[in-house]
């Protein structure tokens, strides 16, 4: 047991007795407890290797700040560089201090549990670890080792764990803005489960895409292995009426949770909902937020955490009763942004392939031939472009991998594997913009393009068109190159093009035919669409016109003073009504 507590192995010792004697069991429990207490207190002592490492790091950072304070220069440019470096070191100093304090608090919480010290009733919801009355030595060991990893991995959000838990405990809704590299998609979920702040029901964490839901569930499972029961973290990537909410954490898409809402309007088995990547503002996310807002009036025990790297925190906070917001800076390594506008802008390629796809493949080839080791991640707009680029990129010392939403999970998982002796070159759609950390990415090639569906009033049809990304999306793409080490981002457009891009992407409800939103709202059992509390509300006239159009098409009928879907309306829910019905005739 001493060897396990020191991290020498991961096996769980057990004793097989010929005769069961209660005094022997109690004696063994006390001996094991003493071993763990000695190890835990050793982690907090001055001789503790891990803590000493970070105390030394803190001293070095403080020395750098002192040196910079002594530097003086009459040259404004030099002075500004000195001040910028000093500010960076001061932020690093404060972050290290907070992480050390958080680490001490976590270890002390486990020690208090082992020493069976009581907690004041008012502090019940603020414990970092709510372990339970039984002494599960394997779980305690895994919690201890994970706490050491958290200090060493340096994710910024760990430094704010207790503050985040306190805010979620005392407020029903929290908007958490975590910049790229902060750890906001994987860590808060574990903080909440560890502390028990969110109650006894399941915590559901939604993602816009199946790939993100699956990969995050696996990542959290790996990080918390042994800390919870085997079935405590699961992923439901597609809806099934047989889904059970008896696990601590359930990852799923926002669309999947909407379908569960149609069956259980109170989401009775869920105690906390975490809506991640809210900045994407998909129609499903907006509908989900509106439904949860209404549900919060009736379920005061329900907690909502809205997370994003770039979302407009003020707008979301105002929408949710002026709730509190919490901002965590990111931890990304320096990314050198290079603007390399394509010479072939405006020209069409052969067949369905546009010119920028050729430029992406050409740039990736040049990077592979001229730069050192490291994975290359190139952003395109569609499955066709991705597969064409994989086919055209040829190299004996590199492997080209596709990444898009139509691949199976096994095929998508290939981008996370290692290929000794070969550089990974990943051609992807915007599925890799957020929530995914692909190890070893050193270069990003950004076409600056994205494919989106938009309703054209002139033709009364929804069309897929290629358009420029937003600045926030471009920054998210660049950030993929700085997650685990310094990197470069090659933007195949000019800096002035970047400045001309919109700051944030437009909510989907402003792009699709409003009839799509009306159909989905009615499908959710809401009879009066005019009273629906949209995050970004269309005009009453636009809603009325869309509803009238659906009635004419036979998708909706009026019953008394309300509207409901017809059989045809339920069949055509995902499709823009004019296009869907025209196609069916």
Coordinates of C-alpha atoms in Angstrom, one line a residue:
X1 CA 0.0 0.0 0.0
X2 CA 2.9 2.3 0.7
X3 CA 4.3 1.7 -2.8
X4 CA 0.9 2.5 -4.3
X5 CA 0.5 5.7 -2.3
X6 CA 3.9 6.8 -3.6
X7 CA 2.7 6.3 -7.2
X8 CA 4.8 3.1 -7.7
X9 CA 2.0 1.2 -9.2
X10 CA -1.8 1.4 -9.9
X11 CA -2.8 -2.0 -8.5
X12 CA -5.3 -2.1 -5.6
X13 CA -4.0 -4.4 -2.8
X14 CA -6.6 -6.5 -1.0
X15 CA -6.5 -9.0 1.8
X16 CA -8.0 -12.5 1.7
X17 CA -8.8 -13.7 5.2
X18 CA -9.5 -17.3 6.3
X19 CA -11.4 -15.9 9.3
X20 CA -13.2 -12.5 9.3
X21 CA -12.4 -10.6 12.5
X22 CA -13.8 -7.1 12.9
X23 CA -10.8 -5.9 15.0
X24 CA -8.4 -7.0 12.2
X25 CA -10.5 -5.0 9.7
X26 CA -10.4 -1.9 11.8
X27 CA -6.7 -2.3 12.4
X28 CA -6.0 -2.6 8.7
X29 CA -8.2 0.5 8.0
X30 CA -6.2 2.5 10.5
X31 CA -2.9 1.4 9.1
X32 CA -3.9 2.3 5.5
X33 CA -5.3 5.6 6.7
X34 CA -1.9 6.5 8.4
X35 CA -0.1 5.6 5.1
X36 CA -2.3 8.0 3.1
X37 CA -2.2 10.7 5.7
X38 CA 1.6 10.6 5.7
X39 CA 1.8 10.8 1.9
X40 CA -0.8 13.6 1.7
X41 CA 0.8 15.7 4.4
X42 CA 4.2 15.1 2.7
X43 CA 2.8 16.7 -0.4
X44 CA 2.1 19.9 1.5
X45 CA 5.4 20.0 3.5
X46 CA 8.4 22.1 2.6
X47 CA 10.2 18.9 1.4
X48 CA 7.3 18.0 -0.9
X49 CA 8.9 17.5 -4.3
X50 CA 6.0 18.7 -6.5
X51 CA 5.2 21.7 -4.3
X52 CA 8.8 22.7 -4.0
X53 CA 9.2 22.6 -7.8
X54 CA 6.4 25.2 -8.2
X55 CA 7.6 27.3 -5.3
X56 CA 11.0 27.4 -7.1
X57 CA 9.3 28.4 -10.3
X58 CA 7.4 31.1 -8.5
X59 CA 10.7 32.5 -7.1
X60 CA 12.2 32.6 -10.6
X61 CA 9.2 34.5 -11.9
X62 CA 9.4 37.0 -9.0
X63 CA 13.1 37.5 -9.7
X64 CA 12.3 38.3 -13.4
X65 CA 9.8 40.9 -12.3
X66 CA 12.3 42.5 -9.9
X67 CA 14.9 42.7 -12.7
X68 CA 12.4 44.3 -15.1
X69 CA 11.4 46.9 -12.5
X70 CA 15.0 48.0 -12.4
X71 CA 15.3 48.4 -16.1
X72 CA 14.8 51.9 -17.5
X73 CA 14.8 53.3 -21.0
X74 CA 14.1 56.6 -22.6
X75 CA 13.1 54.8 -25.8
X76 CA 9.4 54.5 -25.8
X77 CA 9.4 51.3 -27.9
X78 CA 11.9 49.6 -25.6
X79 CA 10.0 50.8 -22.5
X80 CA 6.8 49.4 -23.9
X81 CA 8.4 46.0 -24.5
X82 CA 9.8 46.0 -20.9
X83 CA 6.3 46.9 -19.5
X84 CA 4.6 44.2 -21.6
X85 CA 7.1 41.5 -20.4
X86 CA 6.7 42.7 -16.8
X87 CA 2.9 42.4 -17.1
X88 CA 3.2 38.9 -18.5
X89 CA 5.4 37.8 -15.7
X90 CA 3.0 39.3 -13.1
X91 CA 0.1 37.4 -14.6
X92 CA 2.2 34.2 -14.5
X93 CA 3.1 34.9 -10.9
X94 CA -0.5 35.4 -9.8
X95 CA -1.6 32.3 -11.6
X96 CA 1.1 30.1 -10.0
X97 CA 0.2 31.4 -6.6
X98 CA -3.5 30.7 -7.1
X99 CA -2.8 27.2 -8.4
X100 CA -0.6 26.4 -5.4
X101 CA -3.3 27.6 -3.1
X102 CA -5.9 25.5 -4.9
X103 CA -3.7 22.5 -4.7
X104 CA -3.2 22.9 -1.0
X105 CA -6.9 23.4 -0.5
X106 CA -7.7 20.1 -2.4
X107 CA -5.2 18.0 -0.5
X108 CA -6.3 19.5 2.8
X109 CA -9.9 18.6 1.9
X110 CA -8.8 14.9 1.5
X111 CA -6.9 15.0 4.7
X112 CA -9.9 16.3 6.6
X113 CA -12.0 13.5 5.2
X114 CA -9.5 10.9 6.4
X115 CA -9.2 12.5 9.8
X116 CA -13.0 12.5 9.8
X117 CA -13.2 16.2 10.7
X118 CA -16.7 17.7 10.4
X119 CA -17.7 20.6 8.2
X120 CA -19.9 23.5 9.2
X121 CA -23.4 23.1 7.6
X122 CA -23.1 26.3 5.7
X123 CA -19.9 25.0 4.0
X124 CA -21.5 21.8 2.9
X125 CA -21.8 22.8 -0.7
X126 CA -18.4 24.4 -1.0
X127 CA -16.1 21.4 -0.4
X128 CA -13.7 20.7 -3.2
X129 CA -14.3 16.9 -2.7
X130 CA -17.4 15.3 -1.4
X131 CA -16.1 11.8 -0.9
X132 CA -18.7 10.1 1.3
X133 CA -18.5 8.3 4.6
X134 CA -16.9 5.1 3.4
X135 CA -13.1 4.9 2.9
X136 CA -12.6 3.8 -0.7
X137 CA -8.8 3.7 -0.8
X138 CA -8.5 3.3 -4.6
X139 CA -10.7 6.3 -5.2
X140 CA -8.8 8.4 -2.6
X141 CA -5.5 7.5 -4.3
X142 CA -6.9 8.4 -7.7
X143 CA -8.2 11.8 -6.4
X144 CA -4.8 12.5 -4.9
X145 CA -2.8 11.6 -8.1
X146 CA -5.2 13.6 -10.3
X147 CA -4.8 16.6 -8.0
X148 CA -1.0 16.4 -8.5
X149 CA -1.5 16.2 -12.3
X150 CA -3.8 19.3 -12.2
X151 CA -1.0 21.3 -10.5
X152 CA 1.6 20.1 -13.0
X153 CA -0.5 20.4 -16.2
X154 CA -1.0 24.2 -15.5
X155 CA -4.5 24.7 -17.0
X156 CA -5.5 28.2 -15.9
X157 CA -9.0 27.2 -14.8
X158 CA -7.7 25.1 -12.0
X159 CA -6.5 28.3 -10.2
X160 CA -10.2 29.4 -10.0
X161 CA -11.8 26.2 -9.0
X162 CA -13.2 27.3 -5.6
X163 CA -14.4 30.6 -7.0
X164 CA -16.2 28.9 -9.9
X165 CA -17.8 26.4 -7.5
X166 CA -18.9 29.1 -5.1
X167 CA -20.6 31.1 -8.0
X168 CA -22.4 28.0 -9.3
X169 CA -23.5 27.1 -5.8
X170 CA -25.0 30.5 -5.0
X171 CA -26.4 31.3 -8.4
X172 CA -28.8 29.4 -10.5
X173 CA -27.2 30.5 -13.8
X174 CA -23.5 31.2 -14.6
X175 CA -21.9 32.3 -17.8
X176 CA -18.3 31.0 -17.9
X177 CA -16.1 32.5 -20.6
X178 CA -12.9 30.4 -20.9
X179 CA -10.4 31.4 -23.5
X180 CA -8.7 28.9 -25.7
X181 CA -6.4 26.6 -23.7
X182 CA -8.0 27.4 -20.3
X183 CA -9.4 23.9 -19.8
X184 CA -13.1 25.0 -19.7
X185 CA -14.5 22.0 -21.7
X186 CA -13.0 19.3 -19.5
X187 CA -12.3 20.7 -16.0
X188 CA -15.5 22.4 -14.7
X189 CA -17.5 19.2 -15.3
X190 CA -15.1 17.3 -13.0
X191 CA -15.0 20.1 -10.4
X192 CA -18.8 20.0 -10.1
X193 CA -18.9 16.2 -9.8
X194 CA -16.1 16.2 -7.2
X195 CA -17.8 18.8 -5.0
X196 CA -21.4 17.6 -5.3
X197 CA -22.5 21.2 -5.7
X198 CA -25.0 20.3 -8.5
X199 CA -27.0 17.9 -6.4
X200 CA -27.9 14.2 -6.8
X201 CA -29.3 14.2 -10.4
X202 CA -27.3 13.8 -13.6
X203 CA -25.2 16.6 -15.0
X204 CA -25.7 16.9 -18.8
X205 CA -23.0 18.6 -20.9
X206 CA -24.1 19.6 -24.4
X207 CA -21.9 20.1 -27.5
X208 CA -23.0 21.2 -31.0
X209 CA -21.4 18.2 -32.6
X210 CA -21.2 14.4 -32.0
X211 CA -17.5 14.4 -32.5
X212 CA -16.9 16.9 -29.7
X213 CA -19.3 15.1 -27.4
X214 CA -17.6 11.7 -27.9
X215 CA -14.1 13.0 -27.7
X216 CA -14.7 15.1 -24.6
X217 CA -16.5 12.2 -22.8
X218 CA -13.4 10.0 -23.5
X219 CA -11.0 12.7 -22.4
X220 CA -12.9 13.2 -19.1
X221 CA -13.1 9.5 -18.5
X222 CA -9.3 9.2 -19.0
X223 CA -8.5 12.1 -16.7
X224 CA -10.8 10.9 -13.9
X225 CA -10.2 7.2 -14.1
X226 CA -10.7 5.6 -10.7
X227 CA -12.1 8.8 -9.2
X228 CA -15.7 7.7 -10.0
X229 CA -17.6 4.5 -10.7
X230 CA -17.1 2.9 -14.2
X231 CA -20.4 4.2 -15.6
X232 CA -20.2 7.7 -14.1
X233 CA -19.3 9.4 -17.4
X234 CA -21.1 8.4 -20.5
X235 CA -21.9 9.8 -23.9
X236 CA -25.3 9.7 -25.8
X237 CA -24.4 11.0 -29.2
X238 CA -27.8 10.1 -30.7
X239 CA -31.2 10.1 -29.2
X240 CA -32.8 7.0 -27.9
X241 CA -35.9 6.7 -25.7
X242 CA -34.0 4.1 -23.7
X243 CA -31.4 6.6 -22.4
X244 CA -31.1 6.5 -18.6
X245 CA -29.9 9.5 -16.6
X246 CA -28.4 7.5 -13.8
X247 CA -24.8 8.5 -14.4
X248 CA -23.0 11.5 -12.9
X249 CA -22.1 13.1 -16.2
X250 CA -23.8 12.6 -19.6
X251 CA -22.3 14.2 -22.7
X252 CA -24.7 14.7 -25.6
X253 CA -25.5 17.0 -28.5
X254 CA -27.9 19.9 -27.9
X255 CA -30.2 18.4 -30.4
X256 CA -30.3 15.1 -28.4
X257 CA -31.2 17.0 -25.2
X258 CA -34.0 18.8 -27.1
X259 CA -35.5 15.5 -28.0
X260 CA -35.3 14.3 -24.4
X261 CA -37.2 17.6 -23.4
X262 CA -40.1 16.6 -25.7
X263 CA -40.5 13.4 -23.6
X264 CA -39.9 15.0 -20.2
X265 CA -40.7 18.7 -20.1
X266 CA -39.2 19.1 -16.6
X267 CA -35.9 17.2 -17.3
X268 CA -36.7 15.6 -13.9
X269 CA -33.6 13.4 -13.6
X270 CA -31.1 16.2 -14.5
X271 CA -29.8 18.6 -11.8
X272 CA -27.3 20.6 -13.9
X273 CA -27.0 21.5 -17.6
X274 CA -23.7 22.7 -19.0
X275 CA -24.2 24.2 -22.5
X276 CA -20.7 24.4 -24.1
X277 CA -19.6 26.3 -27.2
X278 CA -22.5 28.7 -26.9
X279 CA -20.8 31.1 -29.2
X280 CA -21.7 29.0 -32.2
X281 CA -25.3 30.1 -31.6
X282 CA -26.8 27.2 -33.5
X283 CA -30.6 27.1 -33.8
X284 CA -30.7 24.1 -31.5
X285 CA -28.5 25.9 -28.9
X286 CA -30.8 29.0 -28.9
X287 CA -33.9 26.9 -28.6
X288 CA -32.4 24.9 -25.8
X289 CA -31.4 28.0 -23.9
X290 CA -34.9 29.5 -24.2
X291 CA -36.5 26.3 -22.9
X292 CA -34.1 26.0 -20.0
X293 CA -34.8 29.7 -19.1
X294 CA -38.5 28.9 -18.8
X295 CA -37.8 25.7 -16.8
X296 CA -35.6 27.6 -14.3
X297 CA -38.7 29.4 -13.0
X298 CA -40.3 26.0 -12.1
X299 CA -37.2 24.1 -11.0
X300 CA -35.2 26.2 -8.5
X301 CA -32.9 23.2 -7.9
X302 CA -31.7 23.2 -11.5
X303 CA -28.3 24.7 -12.3
X304 CA -27.3 26.1 -15.7
X305 CA -23.7 26.8 -16.8
X306 CA -23.2 28.4 -20.2
X307 CA -19.6 28.0 -21.5
X308 CA -17.8 29.5 -24.5
X309 CA -14.5 30.8 -25.6
X310 CA -15.8 33.8 -27.4
X311 CA -19.5 34.4 -26.7
X312 CA -20.9 37.8 -25.9
X313 CA -21.1 37.3 -22.1
X314 CA -23.1 40.5 -21.5
X315 CA -25.9 39.5 -23.9
X316 CA -26.2 36.0 -22.4
X317 CA -26.1 37.4 -18.8
X318 CA -28.8 40.0 -19.6
X319 CA -31.0 37.2 -21.2
X320 CA -30.6 35.1 -18.0
X321 CA -31.9 37.6 -15.4
X322 CA -28.6 39.5 -15.2
X323 CA -26.8 36.4 -13.9
X324 CA -23.1 36.4 -12.9
X325 CA -20.3 35.9 -15.4
X326 CA -16.8 34.4 -14.8
X327 CA -13.9 35.0 -17.1
X328 CA -10.8 32.7 -17.3
X329 CA -7.8 33.7 -19.5
X330 CA -6.4 31.0 -21.8
X331 CA -3.1 29.3 -21.8
X332 CA -1.8 29.2 -25.3
X333 CA 1.7 29.2 -26.6
X334 CA 2.8 31.9 -28.9
X335 CA 1.3 31.6 -32.4
X336 CA 3.0 33.4 -35.3
X337 CA 0.3 34.7 -37.6
X338 CA 1.3 34.9 -41.3
X339 CA -0.9 36.5 -43.8
X340 CA -0.3 34.9 -47.2
X341 CA -3.1 36.0 -49.6
X342 CA -3.8 33.6 -52.4
X343 CA -2.9 34.8 -55.9
X344 CA -5.8 32.9 -57.3
X345 CA -8.5 34.8 -55.3
X346 CA -11.7 35.0 -57.3
X347 CA -10.7 32.2 -59.8
X348 CA -12.6 29.0 -59.9
X349 CA -10.9 25.6 -59.8
X350 CA -11.7 22.6 -61.9
X351 CA -15.2 21.2 -61.5
X352 CA -16.7 21.6 -58.0
X353 CA -13.3 22.4 -56.4
X354 CA -12.7 26.1 -55.7
X355 CA -9.3 27.8 -56.1
X356 CA -8.7 28.2 -52.4
X357 CA -8.7 24.4 -52.0
X358 CA -5.7 24.2 -54.4
X359 CA -4.0 27.0 -52.4
X360 CA -4.5 25.1 -49.2
X361 CA -3.0 21.9 -50.6
X362 CA -0.1 24.0 -52.1
X363 CA 0.6 25.7 -48.8
X364 CA 0.5 22.5 -46.8
X365 CA 2.9 20.9 -49.3
X366 CA 5.4 23.8 -48.9
X367 CA 5.1 23.6 -45.1
X368 CA 5.8 19.9 -45.1
X369 CA 8.9 20.4 -47.4
X370 CA 10.4 23.4 -45.6
X371 CA 9.4 23.2 -41.9
X372 CA 10.4 20.9 -39.0
X373 CA 8.3 18.2 -37.4
X374 CA 4.8 18.8 -36.2
X375 CA 1.2 18.1 -37.3
X376 CA -0.4 20.4 -39.9
X377 CA -4.1 21.2 -39.6
X378 CA -5.8 22.7 -42.6
X379 CA -9.3 24.2 -42.6
X380 CA -11.6 23.7 -45.6
X381 CA -15.4 23.9 -45.9
X382 CA -16.9 20.5 -46.9
X383 CA -16.5 16.8 -47.0
X384 CA -15.8 16.9 -50.8
X385 CA -13.0 19.4 -50.4
X386 CA -11.5 17.5 -47.5
X387 CA -11.4 14.2 -49.3
X388 CA -10.2 15.8 -52.5
X389 CA -7.3 17.5 -50.6
X390 CA -6.4 14.2 -48.9
X391 CA -6.2 12.5 -52.3
X392 CA -4.1 15.3 -54.0
X393 CA -1.6 15.7 -51.1
X394 CA 1.2 13.3 -51.8
X395 CA 4.2 12.6 -49.7
X396 CA 6.1 9.4 -48.7
X397 CA 6.9 10.9 -45.2
X398 CA 3.4 12.2 -44.3
X399 CA 0.0 10.7 -43.9
X400 CA -3.1 12.8 -45.0
X401 CA -6.1 12.3 -42.7
X402 CA -9.7 13.6 -43.3
X403 CA -11.8 15.1 -40.4
X404 CA -15.5 15.9 -41.0
X405 CA -18.9 15.1 -39.5
X406 CA -19.8 12.3 -41.8
X407 CA -17.0 10.0 -40.7
X408 CA -17.6 7.2 -38.1
X409 CA -16.1 7.7 -34.7
X410 CA -13.3 5.2 -35.4
X411 CA -12.4 7.1 -38.6
X412 CA -12.4 10.4 -36.8
X413 CA -10.3 9.0 -33.9
X414 CA -7.4 8.4 -36.3
X415 CA -6.4 12.1 -36.1
X416 CA -5.5 11.5 -32.4
X417 CA -3.2 8.6 -33.1
X418 CA 0.6 8.7 -33.6
X419 CA 2.3 7.6 -36.8
X420 CA 6.0 7.2 -36.1
X421 CA 8.2 8.4 -39.0
X422 CA 5.3 10.2 -40.7
X423 CA 4.0 13.8 -40.2
X424 CA 0.2 14.0 -39.7
X425 CA -1.5 16.3 -42.2
X426 CA -5.2 16.8 -41.3
X427 CA -7.6 18.3 -43.7
X428 CA -10.7 19.3 -41.8
X429 CA -14.0 21.2 -41.8
X430 CA -14.9 23.6 -39.0
X431 CA -15.5 20.6 -36.7
X432 CA -11.9 21.1 -35.4
X433 CA -12.4 24.7 -34.5
X434 CA -13.4 24.1 -30.9
X435 CA -13.5 21.5 -28.1
X436 CA -10.8 19.3 -29.7
X437 CA -7.2 19.3 -28.8
X438 CA -5.2 17.4 -31.4
X439 CA -1.8 16.7 -29.9
X440 CA 1.3 18.0 -31.8
X441 CA -0.3 20.6 -34.0
X442 CA 2.4 23.1 -34.9
X443 CA 0.9 24.6 -38.1
X444 CA -2.6 25.7 -39.1
X445 CA -3.6 26.6 -42.6
X446 CA -6.7 28.7 -42.6
X447 CA -8.6 29.1 -45.9
X448 CA -10.8 31.8 -44.2
X449 CA -13.9 30.1 -45.6
X450 CA -16.8 28.2 -44.1
X451 CA -19.9 26.7 -45.7
X452 CA -23.2 27.7 -44.2
X453 CA -26.9 27.4 -45.0
X454 CA -28.7 30.7 -45.6
X455 CA -32.3 31.5 -46.6
X456 CA -32.6 33.6 -49.8
X457 CA -35.9 35.6 -49.7
X458 CA -35.7 36.3 -53.4
X459 CA -35.9 32.6 -54.4
X460 CA -37.7 31.4 -51.2
X461 CA -35.1 28.7 -50.9
X462 CA -32.3 27.8 -48.4
X463 CA -29.0 27.5 -50.1
X464 CA -25.5 26.3 -49.0
X465 CA -23.0 28.9 -49.8
X466 CA -19.3 29.5 -49.0
X467 CA -18.5 32.7 -47.2
X468 CA -15.9 34.3 -44.9
X469 CA -15.5 33.1 -41.3
X470 CA -15.8 35.6 -38.4
X471 CA -12.8 37.0 -36.6
X472 CA -13.6 34.8 -33.5
X473 CA -13.6 31.7 -35.7
X474 CA -10.3 32.7 -37.3
X475 CA -8.8 33.2 -33.9
X476 CA -10.2 29.8 -32.7
X477 CA -8.5 28.2 -35.8
X478 CA -5.2 29.9 -35.1
X479 CA -5.4 28.8 -31.5
X480 CA -5.3 25.1 -32.5
X481 CA -1.6 25.6 -33.3
X482 CA -0.8 26.9 -29.8
X483 CA -2.5 24.4 -27.5
X484 CA 0.5 22.2 -26.6
X485 CA 3.5 24.1 -28.0
X486 CA 4.4 27.3 -30.0
X487 CA 3.1 27.2 -33.6
X488 CA 2.3 29.1 -36.8
X489 CA -0.9 30.0 -38.5
X490 CA -0.9 30.7 -42.3
X491 CA -4.0 32.7 -43.2
X492 CA -4.6 32.6 -46.9
X493 CA -6.1 36.1 -46.9
X494 CA -4.8 39.6 -46.1
X495 CA -4.8 41.4 -42.7
X496 CA -7.3 43.9 -44.1
X497 CA -9.6 41.0 -45.1
X498 CA -9.4 39.8 -41.5
X499 CA -10.2 43.3 -40.1
X500 CA -13.3 43.4 -42.5
X501 CA -14.7 40.1 -41.1
X502 CA -17.5 40.3 -38.6
X503 CA -16.4 40.0 -34.9
X504 CA -18.7 37.0 -34.2
X505 CA -20.6 34.6 -36.3
X506 CA -24.2 35.4 -36.9
X507 CA -26.8 33.4 -34.9
X508 CA -28.3 30.6 -37.1
X509 CA -31.8 31.8 -36.5
X510 CA -31.0 34.9 -38.6
X511 CA -29.7 32.8 -41.5
X512 CA -32.3 30.1 -41.8
X513 CA -35.9 30.3 -43.0
X514 CA -37.9 31.3 -40.0
X515 CA -40.3 28.6 -40.8
X516 CA -37.7 26.1 -39.6
X517 CA -37.5 27.7 -36.2
X518 CA -41.4 27.8 -36.0
X519 CA -41.6 24.1 -36.9
X520 CA -39.1 23.1 -34.2
X521 CA -40.8 25.3 -31.6
X522 CA -44.2 23.7 -32.3
X523 CA -42.6 20.3 -32.3
X524 CA -41.4 21.0 -28.7
X525 CA -45.0 21.4 -27.7
X526 CA -45.1 25.2 -27.6
X527 CA -48.5 26.4 -29.0
X528 CA -47.9 30.2 -29.3
X529 CA -44.7 31.0 -31.1
X530 CA -45.2 34.8 -30.6
X531 CA -44.7 34.3 -26.8
X532 CA -41.5 32.2 -27.2
X533 CA -38.6 33.9 -25.5
X534 CA -35.9 34.0 -28.2
X535 CA -32.3 34.9 -27.4
X536 CA -32.4 37.0 -30.6
X537 CA -36.1 37.6 -31.2
X538 CA -37.3 38.0 -34.8
X539 CA -40.1 40.6 -35.4
X540 CA -43.7 39.6 -34.6
X541 CA -44.5 40.3 -38.3
X542 CA -41.8 37.9 -39.5
X543 CA -43.1 35.1 -37.2
X544 CA -46.7 35.7 -38.3
X545 CA -45.7 35.5 -42.0
X546 CA -43.7 32.3 -41.4
X547 CA -46.6 30.7 -39.6
X548 CA -49.1 31.7 -42.3
X549 CA -46.7 30.2 -44.9
X550 CA -46.6 26.9 -43.0
X551 CA -50.4 26.8 -42.8
X552 CA -50.7 27.3 -46.5
X553 CA -48.2 24.5 -47.1
X554 CA -50.1 22.2 -44.9
X555 CA -47.3 21.8 -42.3
X556 CA -49.2 23.6 -39.5
X557 CA -52.9 23.9 -38.7
X558 CA -54.7 26.3 -36.3
X559 CA -56.6 24.8 -33.5
X560 CA -58.6 27.2 -31.4
X561 CA -56.1 30.1 -30.6
X562 CA -53.0 27.9 -31.0
X563 CA -51.1 26.2 -33.7
X564 CA -49.9 22.5 -34.0
X565 CA -48.0 20.5 -36.5
X566 CA -49.7 18.3 -39.0
X567 CA -48.4 14.9 -40.0
X568 CA -46.6 16.5 -43.0
X569 CA -45.1 19.1 -40.7
X570 CA -43.6 16.5 -38.5
X571 CA -42.0 14.8 -41.5
X572 CA -40.5 18.0 -42.9
X573 CA -39.2 19.5 -39.6
X574 CA -35.5 19.7 -40.5
X575 CA -36.1 21.1 -44.0
X576 CA -36.7 24.7 -45.1
X577 CA -40.5 24.5 -45.8
X578 CA -40.6 25.9 -49.4
X579 CA -37.7 23.8 -50.5
X580 CA -38.8 20.7 -48.7
X581 CA -42.4 20.7 -50.1
X582 CA -41.3 21.8 -53.6
X583 CA -39.0 18.8 -53.6
X584 CA -41.7 16.4 -52.6
X585 CA -44.2 17.3 -55.4

